[in-house]
Backbone as JSON Lines, residues from 0, in Angstrom:
{"i":0,"aa":"M","n":[0.85,-1.19,0.0],"ca":[0.0,0.0,0.0],"c":[0.88,1.24,0.0]}
{"i":1,"aa":"G","n":[0.61,2.18,-0.89],"ca":[1.4,3.39,-0.98],"c":[1.12,4.33,0.17]}
{"i":2,"aa":"E","n":[2.05,5.26,0.39],"ca":[1.9,6.21,1.49],"c":[0.67,7.09,1.31]}
{"i":3,"aa":"A","n":[0.39,7.5,0.07],"ca":[-0.77,8.35,-0.19],"c":[-2.06,7.64,0.2]}
{"i":4,"aa":"K","n":[-2.15,6.35,-0.12],"ca":[-3.35,5.59,0.21],"c":[-3.48,5.42,1.72]}
{"i":5,"aa":"R","n":[-2.36,5.17,2.39],"ca":[-2.38,5.03,3.85],"c":[-2.83,6.33,4.51]}
{"i":6,"aa":"N","n":[-2.31,7.45,4.01],"ca":[-2.7,8.75,4.56],"c":[-4.17,9.02,4.33]}
{"i":7,"aa":"S","n":[-4.67,8.65,3.15],"ca":[-6.08,8.85,2.84],"c":[-6.97,8.02,3.76]}
{"i":8,"aa":"E","n":[-6.59,6.78,3.99],"ca":[-7.38,5.91,4.87],"c":[-7.33,6.41,6.31]}
{"i":9,"aa":"K","n":[-6.18,6.89,6.72],"ca":[-6.04,7.45,8.07],"c":[-6.93,8.67,8.24]}
{"i":10,"aa":"L","n":[-6.96,9.54,7.22],"ca":[-7.81,10.72,7.27],"c":[-9.28,10.33,7.29]}
{"i":11,"aa":"N","n":[-9.66,9.33,6.51],"ca":[-11.04,8.86,6.5],"c":[-11.46,8.34,7.87]}
{"i":12,"aa":"R","n":[-10.56,7.6,8.53],"ca":[-10.87,7.09,9.87],"c":[-11.0,8.24,10.86]}
{"i":13,"aa":"F","n":[-10.12,9.22,10.72],"ca":[-10.18,10.4,11.59],"c":[-11.51,11.12,11.42]}
{"i":14,"aa":"Y","n":[-11.91,11.34,10.17],"ca":[-13.16,12.04,9.91],"c":[-14.36,11.24,10.43]}
{"i":15,"aa":"A","n":[-14.34,9.94,10.24],"ca":[-15.44,9.08,10.68],"c":[-15.58,9.08,12.2]}
{"i":16,"aa":"S","n":[-14.49,9.34,12.9],"ca":[-14.52,9.32,14.37],"c":[-15.01,10.63,14.97]}
{"i":17,"aa":"M","n":[-15.18,11.66,14.15],"ca":[-15.55,12.98,14.66],"c":[-17.01,13.05,15.08]}
{"i":18,"aa":"T","n":[-17.26,13.9,16.09],"ca":[-18.63,14.26,16.43],"c":[-19.12,15.27,15.39]}
{"i":19,"aa":"E","n":[-20.4,15.58,15.42],"ca":[-20.93,16.57,14.47],"c":[-20.28,17.94,14.69]}
{"i":20,"aa":"E","n":[-20.05,18.29,15.95],"ca":[-19.39,19.56,16.24],"c":[-17.97,19.57,15.7]}
{"i":21,"aa":"E","n":[-17.27,18.46,15.86],"ca":[-15.9,18.38,15.37],"c":[-15.84,18.46,13.85]}
{"i":22,"aa":"K","n":[-16.86,17.95,13.18],"ca":[-16.89,18.07,11.72],"c":[-17.03,19.53,11.29]}
{"i":23,"aa":"I","n":[-17.79,20.29,12.05],"ca":[-17.91,21.73,11.77],"c":[-16.55,22.4,11.98]}
{"i":24,"aa":"I","n":[-15.91,22.08,13.09],"ca":[-14.6,22.66,13.4],"c":[-13.6,22.33,12.31]}
{"i":25,"aa":"Y","n":[-13.58,21.08,11.9],"ca":[-12.66,20.65,10.85],"c":[-12.92,21.41,9.55]}
{"i":26,"aa":"S","n":[-14.19,21.55,9.19],"ca":[-14.55,22.27,7.97],"c":[-14.09,23.73,8.03]}
{"i":27,"aa":"V","n":[-14.3,24.36,9.17],"ca":[-13.9,25.77,9.33],"c":[-12.39,25.91,9.23]}
{"i":28,"aa":"T","n":[-11.64,25.0,9.87],"ca":[-10.18,25.1,9.8],"c":[-9.68,24.91,8.37]}
{"i":29,"aa":"Q","n":[-10.29,23.99,7.64],"ca":[-9.88,23.77,6.24],"c":[-10.15,25.01,5.39]}
{"i":30,"aa":"K","n":[-11.31,25.63,5.6],"ca":[-11.61,26.87,4.86],"c":[-10.62,27.97,5.22]}
{"i":31,"aa":"L","n":[-10.3,28.06,6.51],"ca":[-9.36,29.09,6.95],"c":[-8.0,28.91,6.29]}
{"i":32,"aa":"I","n":[-7.55,27.67,6.21],"ca":[-6.26,27.37,5.58],"c":[-6.31,27.64,4.07]}
{"i":33,"aa":"D","n":[-7.32,27.07,3.41],"ca":[-7.38,27.1,1.94],"c":[-7.79,28.45,1.36]}
{"i":34,"aa":"K","n":[-8.62,29.2,2.1],"ca":[-9.14,30.44,1.54],"c":[-8.52,31.72,2.12]}
{"i":35,"aa":"F","n":[-7.84,31.58,3.26],"ca":[-7.24,32.78,3.86],"c":[-5.74,32.62,4.11]}
{"i":36,"aa":"I","n":[-5.36,31.62,4.89],"ca":[-3.95,31.49,5.29],"c":[-3.03,31.29,4.09]}
{"i":37,"aa":"K","n":[-3.34,30.32,3.25],"ca":[-2.47,30.06,2.08],"c":[-2.5,31.2,1.07]}
{"i":38,"aa":"P","n":[-3.69,31.66,0.63],"ca":[-3.7,32.75,-0.36],"c":[-3.05,34.04,0.15]}
{"i":39,"aa":"A","n":[-3.2,34.32,1.45],"ca":[-2.61,35.54,2.01],"c":[-1.12,35.38,2.29]}
{"i":40,"aa":"G","n":[-0.63,34.15,2.18],"ca":[0.79,33.9,2.44],"c":[1.17,34.14,3.89]}
{"i":41,"aa":"L","n":[0.28,33.82,4.81],"ca":[0.55,34.07,6.22],"c":[1.63,33.13,6.75]}
{"i":42,"aa":"H","n":[2.6,33.71,7.43],"ca":[3.64,32.97,8.13],"c":[3.86,33.64,9.48]}
{"i":43,"aa":"G","n":[4.11,32.85,10.5],"ca":[4.37,33.41,11.82],"c":[3.18,34.12,12.42]}
{"i":44,"aa":"A","n":[1.99,33.72,12.04],"ca":[0.76,34.39,12.51],"c":[-0.02,33.51,13.48]}
{"i":45,"aa":"C","n":[0.7,32.85,14.38],"ca":[0.02,31.93,15.31],"c":[-0.94,32.65,16.23]}
{"i":46,"aa":"Y","n":[-0.56,33.85,16.71],"ca":[-1.45,34.59,17.6],"c":[-2.73,34.97,16.87]}
{"i":47,"aa":"R","n":[-2.55,35.54,15.69],"ca":[-3.71,36.03,14.92],"c":[-4.64,34.89,14.52]}
{"i":48,"aa":"T","n":[-4.09,33.81,13.97],"ca":[-4.95,32.74,13.48],"c":[-5.64,31.98,14.61]}
{"i":49,"aa":"S","n":[-4.97,31.83,15.74],"ca":[-5.6,31.15,16.88],"c":[-6.76,31.96,17.43]}
{"i":50,"aa":"I","n":[-6.53,33.26,17.58],"ca":[-7.6,34.14,18.06],"c":[-8.71,34.23,17.03]}
{"i":51,"aa":"L","n":[-8.36,34.33,15.77],"ca":[-9.36,34.4,14.7],"c":[-10.24,33.16,14.69]}
{"i":52,"aa":"L","n":[-9.64,31.99,14.77],"ca":[-10.43,30.75,14.76],"c":[-11.33,30.68,15.99]}
{"i":53,"aa":"N","n":[-10.82,31.11,17.13],"ca":[-11.64,31.15,18.35],"c":[-12.88,32.02,18.14]}
{"i":54,"aa":"R","n":[-12.7,33.2,17.56],"ca":[-13.82,34.13,17.38],"c":[-14.81,33.62,16.34]}
{"i":55,"aa":"I","n":[-14.32,33.04,15.25],"ca":[-15.23,32.5,14.23],"c":[-16.08,31.39,14.81]}
{"i":56,"aa":"L","n":[-15.44,30.46,15.5],"ca":[-16.19,29.33,16.07],"c":[-17.21,29.81,17.09]}
{"i":57,"aa":"A","n":[-16.84,30.79,17.91],"ca":[-17.75,31.29,18.94],"c":[-18.89,32.11,18.34]}
{"i":58,"aa":"K","n":[-18.56,33.06,17.48],"ca":[-19.57,33.98,16.96],"c":[-20.47,33.36,15.91]}
{"i":59,"aa":"E","n":[-19.9,32.56,15.04],"ca":[-20.67,32.05,13.9],"c":[-21.29,30.67,14.16]}
{"i":60,"aa":"Y","n":[-20.73,29.91,15.11],"ca":[-21.2,28.53,15.32],"c":[-21.53,28.21,16.77]}
{"i":61,"aa":"G","n":[-21.27,29.13,17.68],"ca":[-21.56,28.88,19.08],"c":[-20.69,27.8,19.7]}
{"i":62,"aa":"I","n":[-19.48,27.62,19.18],"ca":[-18.57,26.58,19.66],"c":[-17.47,27.24,20.5]}
{"i":63,"aa":"A","n":[-17.35,26.78,21.74],"ca":[-16.37,27.35,22.66],"c":[-15.0,26.72,22.45]}
{"i":64,"aa":"S","n":[-13.98,27.53,22.56],"ca":[-12.6,27.05,22.47],"c":[-11.73,27.94,23.34]}
{"i":65,"aa":"T","n":[-10.51,27.51,23.56],"ca":[-9.57,28.28,24.39],"c":[-8.3,28.56,23.6]}
{"i":66,"aa":"V","n":[-7.93,29.84,23.54],"ca":[-6.64,30.2,22.97],"c":[-5.58,29.96,24.04]}
{"i":67,"aa":"V","n":[-4.61,29.13,23.72],"ca":[-3.55,28.81,24.68],"c":[-2.27,29.52,24.24]}
{"i":68,"aa":"L","n":[-1.68,30.24,25.17],"ca":[-0.42,30.93,24.9],"c":[0.69,30.23,25.67]}
{"i":69,"aa":"G","n":[1.7,29.81,24.97],"ca":[2.8,29.12,25.62],"c":[4.04,29.17,24.76]}
{"i":70,"aa":"W","n":[4.74,28.03,24.69],"ca":[5.96,27.95,23.9],"c":[6.04,26.6,23.2]}
{"i":71,"aa":"I","n":[6.72,26.57,22.08],"ca":[7.02,25.31,21.41],"c":[8.52,25.14,21.35]}
{"i":72,"aa":"N","n":[8.95,23.87,21.22],"ca":[10.37,23.57,21.22],"c":[10.63,22.34,20.37]}
{"i":73,"aa":"D","n":[11.75,22.37,19.64],"ca":[12.08,21.22,18.79],"c":[13.22,20.39,19.35]}
{"i":74,"aa":"G","n":[13.54,20.6,20.63],"ca":[14.54,19.77,21.28],"c":[15.86,20.44,21.56]}
{"i":75,"aa":"D","n":[15.99,21.73,21.18],"ca":[17.29,22.4,21.34],"c":[17.34,23.34,22.54]}
{"i":76,"aa":"D","n":[16.32,23.33,23.39],"ca":[16.21,24.17,24.59],"c":[15.96,25.64,24.28]}
{"i":77,"aa":"I","n":[15.79,26.01,23.01],"ca":[15.35,27.36,22.68],"c":[13.84,27.31,22.48]}
{"i":78,"aa":"F","n":[13.11,27.94,23.39],"ca":[11.65,27.92,23.35],"c":[11.14,29.12,22.57]}
{"i":79,"aa":"I","n":[10.13,28.89,21.74],"ca":[9.57,29.93,20.88],"c":[8.15,30.24,21.33]}
{"i":80,"aa":"S","n":[7.88,31.51,21.58],"ca":[6.53,31.92,21.96],"c":[5.55,31.49,20.88]}
{"i":81,"aa":"H","n":[4.41,30.93,21.29],"ca":[3.49,30.35,20.32],"c":[2.08,30.3,20.91]}
{"i":82,"aa":"A","n":[1.09,30.38,20.03],"ca":[-0.3,30.22,20.45],"c":[-0.96,29.14,19.62]}
{"i":83,"aa":"W","n":[-1.88,28.44,20.25],"ca":[-2.66,27.42,19.56],"c":[-4.05,27.39,20.2]}
{"i":84,"aa":"L","n":[-4.93,26.61,19.63],"ca":[-6.3,26.53,20.12],"c":[-6.54,25.15,20.73]}
{"i":85,"aa":"E","n":[-7.35,25.11,21.78],"ca":[-7.76,23.83,22.34],"c":[-9.27,23.78,22.47]}
{"i":86,"aa":"I","n":[-9.83,22.64,22.05],"ca":[-11.26,22.4,22.15],"c":[-11.44,21.01,22.73]}
{"i":87,"aa":"N","n":[-12.07,20.93,23.9],"ca":[-12.25,19.64,24.57],"c":[-10.92,18.89,24.68]}
{"i":88,"aa":"D","n":[-9.89,19.6,25.08],"ca":[-8.55,19.04,25.28],"c":[-7.88,18.56,23.99]}
{"i":89,"aa":"K","n":[-8.4,18.96,22.84],"ca":[-7.78,18.62,21.57],"c":[-7.15,19.87,20.96]}
{"i":90,"aa":"K","n":[-5.96,19.7,20.42],"ca":[-5.16,20.83,19.93],"c":[-5.43,21.14,18.46]}
{"i":91,"aa":"I","n":[-5.44,22.44,18.15],"ca":[-5.46,22.92,16.77],"c":[-4.31,23.91,16.62]}
{"i":92,"aa":"D","n":[-3.39,23.62,15.72],"ca":[-2.25,24.5,15.46],"c":[-2.06,24.61,13.95]}
{"i":93,"aa":"L","n":[-2.44,25.75,13.41],"ca":[-2.37,25.95,11.96],"c":[-1.1,26.67,11.51]}
{"i":94,"aa":"M","n":[-0.22,27.03,12.46],"ca":[0.93,27.86,12.1],"c":[2.29,27.23,12.34]}
{"i":95,"aa":"A","n":[2.38,26.11,13.04],"ca":[3.7,25.5,13.26],"c":[4.36,25.13,11.93]}
{"i":96,"aa":"E","n":[3.53,24.88,10.93],"ca":[4.06,24.54,9.6],"c":[4.45,25.78,8.81]}
{"i":97,"aa":"R","n":[4.1,26.95,9.35],"ca":[4.32,28.21,8.62],"c":[5.04,29.24,9.5]}
{"i":98,"aa":"P","n":[6.28,28.95,9.92],"ca":[7.01,29.89,10.79],"c":[7.4,31.16,10.04]}
{"i":99,"aa":"L","n":[7.66,32.2,10.81],"ca":[7.98,33.5,10.22],"c":[9.4,33.56,9.67]}
{"i":100,"aa":"V","n":[10.36,33.14,10.47],"ca":[11.77,33.31,10.08],"c":[12.39,31.99,9.64]}
{"i":101,"aa":"T","n":[12.28,30.98,10.46],"ca":[12.96,29.71,10.19],"c":[12.07,28.8,9.35]}
{"i":102,"aa":"E","n":[11.89,29.16,8.08],"ca":[11.0,28.39,7.21],"c":[11.51,26.98,6.94]}
{"i":103,"aa":"N","n":[12.78,26.75,7.24],"ca":[13.32,25.41,7.05],"c":[13.13,24.54,8.29]}
{"i":104,"aa":"R","n":[12.45,25.09,9.3],"ca":[12.17,24.34,10.52],"c":[10.67,24.37,10.77]}
{"i":105,"aa":"R","n":[9.97,23.5,10.07],"ca":[8.52,23.52,10.09],"c":[7.97,22.31,10.85]}
{"i":106,"aa":"G","n":[7.04,22.6,11.74],"ca":[6.32,21.52,12.41],"c":[5.08,21.17,11.6]}
{"i":107,"aa":"P","n":[4.31,20.2,12.05],"ca":[3.1,19.83,11.31],"c":[1.91,20.72,11.65]}
{"i":108,"aa":"T","n":[0.93,20.73,10.78],"ca":[-0.37,21.31,11.1],"c":[-1.13,20.28,11.93]}
{"i":109,"aa":"I","n":[-1.79,20.75,12.99],"ca":[-2.55,19.85,13.87],"c":[-3.99,20.34,13.93]}
{"i":110,"aa":"I","n":[-4.93,19.44,13.66],"ca":[-6.35,19.76,13.75],"c":[-7.02,18.71,14.61]}
{"i":111,"aa":"L","n":[-7.53,19.13,15.77],"ca":[-8.2,18.21,16.71],"c":[-7.31,17.01,17.02]}
{"i":112,"aa":"D","n":[-6.06,17.29,17.29],"ca":[-5.03,16.3,17.65],"c":[-4.58,15.43,16.47]}
{"i":113,"aa":"H","n":[-5.17,15.6,15.3],"ca":[-4.73,14.83,14.13],"c":[-3.57,15.59,13.48]}
{"i":114,"aa":"V","n":[-2.47,14.89,13.27],"ca":[-1.26,15.51,12.73],"c":[-1.22,15.38,11.22]}
{"i":115,"aa":"F","n":[-1.18,16.53,10.55],"ca":[-1.03,16.58,9.1],"c":[0.42,16.97,8.82]}
{"i":116,"aa":"K","n":[1.21,16.01,8.39],"ca":[2.65,16.25,8.23],"c":[2.94,17.35,7.22]}
{"i":117,"aa":"G","n":[2.23,17.38,6.11],"ca":[2.43,18.44,5.12],"c":[3.89,18.62,4.75]}
{"i":118,"aa":"T","n":[4.38,19.85,4.88],"ca":[5.77,20.14,4.54],"c":[6.67,20.13,5.77]}
{"i":119,"aa":"S","n":[6.17,19.61,6.88],"ca":[6.95,19.65,8.12],"c":[8.17,18.75,8.05]}
{"i":120,"aa":"N","n":[9.2,19.17,8.76],"ca":[10.42,18.37,8.82],"c":[10.9,18.15,10.25]}
{"i":121,"aa":"L","n":[10.06,18.5,11.22],"ca":[10.39,18.25,12.62],"c":[9.11,18.22,13.45]}
{"i":122,"aa":"T","n":[9.25,17.84,14.7],"ca":[8.12,17.78,15.62],"c":[8.38,18.73,16.78]}
{"i":123,"aa":"Y","n":[7.37,19.49,17.16],"ca":[7.49,20.39,18.3],"c":[6.83,19.79,19.53]}
{"i":124,"aa":"S","n":[7.39,20.11,20.69],"ca":[6.7,19.85,21.95],"c":[6.07,21.17,22.39]}
{"i":125,"aa":"Y","n":[4.98,21.07,23.14],"ca":[4.21,22.24,23.55],"c":[4.33,22.43,25.06]}
{"i":126,"aa":"H","n":[4.5,23.68,25.48],"ca":[4.74,23.97,26.9],"c":[3.97,25.22,27.32]}
{"i":127,"aa":"L","n":[3.41,25.19,28.52],"ca":[2.76,26.37,29.07],"c":[3.78,27.3,29.72]}
{"i":128,"aa":"N","n":[4.9,26.74,30.15],"ca":[5.96,27.53,30.77],"c":[7.31,27.08,30.23]}
{"i":129,"aa":"K","n":[8.27,27.96,30.29],"ca":[9.62,27.59,29.9],"c":[10.24,26.68,30.96]}
{"i":130,"aa":"T","n":[10.97,25.69,30.52],"ca":[11.67,24.81,31.45],"c":[12.9,25.53,32.02]}
{"i":131,"aa":"R","n":[13.47,24.96,33.07],"ca":[14.7,25.52,33.65],"c":[15.8,25.55,32.59]}
{"i":132,"aa":"E","n":[15.89,24.49,31.79],"ca":[16.91,24.43,30.74],"c":[16.72,25.53,29.71]}
{"i":133,"aa":"A","n":[15.45,25.82,29.39],"ca":[15.17,26.88,28.41],"c":[15.57,28.25,28.95]}
{"i":134,"aa":"L","n":[15.28,28.49,30.22],"ca":[15.66,29.76,30.84],"c":[17.18,29.91,30.89]}
{"i":135,"aa":"E","n":[17.86,28.81,31.2],"ca":[19.32,28.84,31.22],"c":[19.88,29.09,29.82]}
{"i":136,"aa":"K","n":[19.25,28.49,28.82],"ca":[19.68,28.7,27.43],"c":[19.5,30.16,27.02]}
{"i":137,"aa":"D","n":[18.37,30.76,27.43],"ca":[18.15,32.17,27.15],"c":[19.28,33.02,27.73]}
{"i":138,"aa":"E","n":[19.62,32.77,28.99],"ca":[20.68,33.54,29.65],"c":[22.02,33.36,28.93]}
{"i":139,"aa":"E","n":[22.3,32.13,28.54],"ca":[23.54,31.84,27.82],"c":[23.61,32.59,26.49]}
{"i":140,"aa":"M","n":[22.5,32.55,25.73],"ca":[22.47,33.19,24.41],"c":[22.46,34.71,24.52]}
{"i":141,"aa":"I","n":[21.76,35.24,25.51],"ca":[21.72,36.69,25.71],"c":[23.13,37.24,25.94]}
{"i":142,"aa":"A","n":[23.94,36.48,26.65],"ca":[25.29,36.94,27.0],"c":[26.24,37.01,25.79]}
{"i":143,"aa":"V","n":[25.96,36.23,24.75],"ca":[26.92,36.15,23.64],"c":[26.37,36.58,22.28]}
{"i":144,"aa":"D","n":[25.05,36.75,22.19],"ca":[24.44,36.99,20.88],"c":[23.5,38.2,20.94]}
{"i":145,"aa":"A","n":[23.93,39.32,20.39],"ca":[23.13,40.55,20.44],"c":[21.82,40.39,19.69]}
{"i":146,"aa":"Y","n":[21.84,39.68,18.56],"ca":[20.62,39.48,17.78],"c":[19.61,38.66,18.59]}
{"i":147,"aa":"Y","n":[20.08,37.62,19.25],"ca":[19.19,36.8,20.08],"c":[18.61,37.64,21.21]}
{"i":148,"aa":"R","n":[19.45,38.45,21.83],"ca":[19.0,39.31,22.93],"c":[17.89,40.24,22.47]}
{"i":149,"aa":"K","n":[18.07,40.86,21.31],"ca":[17.06,41.78,20.78],"c":[15.79,41.03,20.39]}
{"i":150,"aa":"S","n":[15.94,39.9,19.73],"ca":[14.78,39.1,19.29],"c":[13.97,38.62,20.48]}
{"i":151,"aa":"L","n":[14.65,38.17,21.52],"ca":[13.96,37.68,22.71],"c":[13.18,38.8,23.38]}
{"i":152,"aa":"A","n":[13.77,39.99,23.43],"ca":[13.08,41.14,24.03],"c":[11.81,41.47,23.26]}
{"i":153,"aa":"V","n":[11.89,41.43,21.93],"ca":[10.71,41.69,21.09],"c":[9.64,40.63,21.33]}
{"i":154,"aa":"K","n":[10.04,39.36,21.36],"ca":[9.07,38.27,21.56],"c":[8.46,38.32,22.95]}
{"i":155,"aa":"D","n":[9.23,38.74,23.95],"ca":[8.68,38.85,25.3],"c":[7.59,39.91,25.36]}
{"i":156,"aa":"V","n":[7.79,41.02,24.64],"ca":[6.77,42.08,24.57],"c":[5.53,41.55,23.86]}
{"i":157,"aa":"E","n":[5.72,40.85,22.74],"ca":[4.59,40.27,22.01],"c":[3.83,39.27,22.87]}
{"i":158,"aa":"H","n":[4.56,38.43,23.59],"ca":[3.95,37.41,24.43],"c":[3.05,38.07,25.49]}
{"i":159,"aa":"A","n":[3.56,39.13,26.11],"ca":[2.79,39.84,27.12],"c":[1.55,40.49,26.5]}
{"i":160,"aa":"R","n":[1.7,41.0,25.3],"ca":[0.56,41.62,24.6],"c":[-0.54,40.6,24.34]}
{"i":161,"aa":"I","n":[-0.16,39.41,23.9],"ca":[-1.16,38.38,23.61],"c":[-1.79,37.87,24.88]}
{"i":162,"aa":"L","n":[-1.01,37.79,25.94],"ca":[-1.56,37.37,27.23],"c":[-2.7,38.3,27.64]}
{"i":163,"aa":"R","n":[-2.53,39.6,27.38],"ca":[-3.61,40.56,27.66],"c":[-4.77,40.38,26.68]}
{"i":164,"aa":"A","n":[-4.44,40.12,25.42],"ca":[-5.47,40.04,24.37],"c":[-6.42,38.86,24.56]}
{"i":165,"aa":"I","n":[-5.94,37.77,25.15],"ca":[-6.81,36.59,25.27],"c":[-7.59,36.57,26.58]}
{"i":166,"aa":"K","n":[-7.52,37.67,27.33],"ca":[-8.23,37.74,28.61],"c":[-9.73,37.84,28.44]}
{"i":167,"aa":"S","n":[-10.19,38.4,27.32],"ca":[-11.63,38.57,27.13],"c":[-11.98,38.54,25.64]}
{"i":168,"aa":"E","n":[-13.26,38.34,25.36],"ca":[-13.72,38.32,23.97],"c":[-13.52,39.68,23.32]}
{"i":169,"aa":"D","n":[-13.82,40.75,24.07],"ca":[-13.65,42.1,23.52],"c":[-12.18,42.37,23.18]}
{"i":170,"aa":"A","n":[-11.29,41.91,24.06],"ca":[-9.86,42.13,23.82],"c":[-9.39,41.35,22.59]}
{"i":171,"aa":"M","n":[-9.93,40.14,22.4],"ca":[-9.56,39.37,21.21],"c":[-10.07,40.04,19.95]}
{"i":172,"aa":"D","n":[-11.3,40.55,19.99],"ca":[-11.84,41.26,18.82],"c":[-11.0,42.49,18.49]}
{"i":173,"aa":"A","n":[-10.59,43.21,19.53],"ca":[-9.76,44.4,19.33],"c":[-8.41,44.02,18.73]}
{"i":174,"aa":"F","n":[-7.85,42.91,19.18],"ca":[-6.56,42.46,18.65],"c":[-6.65,42.15,17.16]}
{"i":175,"aa":"L","n":[-7.74,41.52,16.74],"ca":[-7.91,41.21,15.32],"c":[-7.99,42.48,14.48]}
{"i":176,"aa":"D","n":[-8.67,43.49,15.02],"ca":[-8.72,44.78,14.32],"c":[-7.33,45.4,14.21]}
{"i":177,"aa":"E","n":[-6.56,45.28,15.3],"ca":[-5.19,45.81,15.29],"c":[-4.33,45.1,14.25]}
{"i":178,"aa":"C","n":[-4.52,43.79,14.12],"ca":[-3.75,43.02,13.12],"c":[-4.02,43.53,11.71]}
{"i":179,"aa":"A","n":[-5.28,43.78,11.41],"ca":[-5.65,44.26,10.08],"c":[-5.05,45.63,9.81]}
{"i":180,"aa":"N","n":[-5.04,46.48,10.85],"ca":[-4.51,47.83,10.69],"c":[-2.99,47.85,10.65]}
{"i":181,"aa":"E","n":[-2.36,47.12,11.58],"ca":[-0.9,47.12,11.64],"c":[-0.28,46.45,10.42]}
{"i":182,"aa":"G","n":[-0.91,45.37,9.97],"ca":[-0.4,44.67,8.81],"c":[-0.79,45.32,7.51]}
{"i":183,"aa":"Q","n":[-1.74,46.25,7.6],"ca":[-2.24,46.98,6.43],"c":[-2.7,46.03,5.33]}
{"i":184,"aa":"D","n":[-3.25,44.87,5.74],"ca":[-3.71,43.92,4.73],"c":[-5.22,43.99,4.51]}
{"i":185,"aa":"G","n":[-5.91,44.77,5.36],"ca":[-7.35,44.96,5.18],"c":[-8.2,43.78,5.61]}
{"i":186,"aa":"F","n":[-7.57,42.75,6.15],"ca":[-8.33,41.56,6.53],"c":[-8.91,41.7,7.93]}
{"i":187,"aa":"T","n":[-9.98,42.5,8.02],"ca":[-10.74,42.58,9.25],"c":[-11.54,41.3,9.43]}
{"i":188,"aa":"Y","n":[-12.14,41.14,10.59],"ca":[-12.94,39.94,10.85],"c":[-14.03,39.78,9.79]}
{"i":189,"aa":"S","n":[-14.76,40.85,9.51],"ca":[-15.86,40.75,8.55],"c":[-15.35,40.45,7.14]}
{"i":190,"aa":"Q","n":[-14.2,41.01,6.78],"ca":[-13.64,40.74,5.45],"c":[-13.2,39.29,5.34]}
{"i":191,"aa":"I","n":[-12.63,38.76,6.4],"ca":[-12.21,37.35,6.38],"c":[-13.43,36.44,6.24]}
{"i":192,"aa":"L","n":[-14.52,36.77,6.93],"ca":[-15.74,35.97,6.79],"c":[-16.23,35.95,5.35]}
{"i":193,"aa":"K","n":[-16.14,37.09,4.68],"ca":[-16.54,37.15,3.27],"c":[-15.67,36.24,2.42]}
{"i":194,"aa":"V","n":[-14.37,36.25,2.69],"ca":[-13.44,35.4,1.94],"c":[-13.78,33.92,2.17]}
{"i":195,"aa":"L","n":[-14.08,33.57,3.41],"ca":[-14.37,32.17,3.74],"c":[-15.69,31.69,3.14]}
{"i":196,"aa":"S","n":[-16.6,32.62,2.9],"ca":[-17.92,32.24,2.39],"c":[-17.95,32.04,0.88]}
{"i":197,"aa":"K","n":[-16.88,32.43,0.19],"ca":[-16.85,32.32,-1.27],"c":[-16.67,30.88,-1.71]}
């Protein structure tokens, strides 16, 4: 049996195991990827896409989810600030496969805990807090690498901003408006809904 056939059968089993609500979630994530994320060329937009998916599911379908802010790691003790969505303890991560800077270090897309390997070439672990080793690595790199020091400072500010943004529905809505304005891409919540409905 070829790999394509095995993957197809695995996907069919995954889909057959879904609840009706999960089928809606899966459909929405596929539309978001195919009609917005890929055409817009989004990379490194884990905060935006996680919050966006949360708001679409809540506002348009009445489905509750949680935006989780933490870190991902590929085994080198350098932790990267990251956001993903959780629904009934199942993970959705649409951006690990689409990093901003290190495009040669891609994790898989994850939908309801199902791993879509896609173009990924590594696996990430997910963390709510940095480990002692990660904190020590930060200190080590800060001492010798000015670029790392500056990048970490920027990411720490972003992380704190998202922590505030996910505190309430109003704050998440405001963050999405800020993304459209700051990125100057015009993709407000309502505009994205129009794109998804086509």
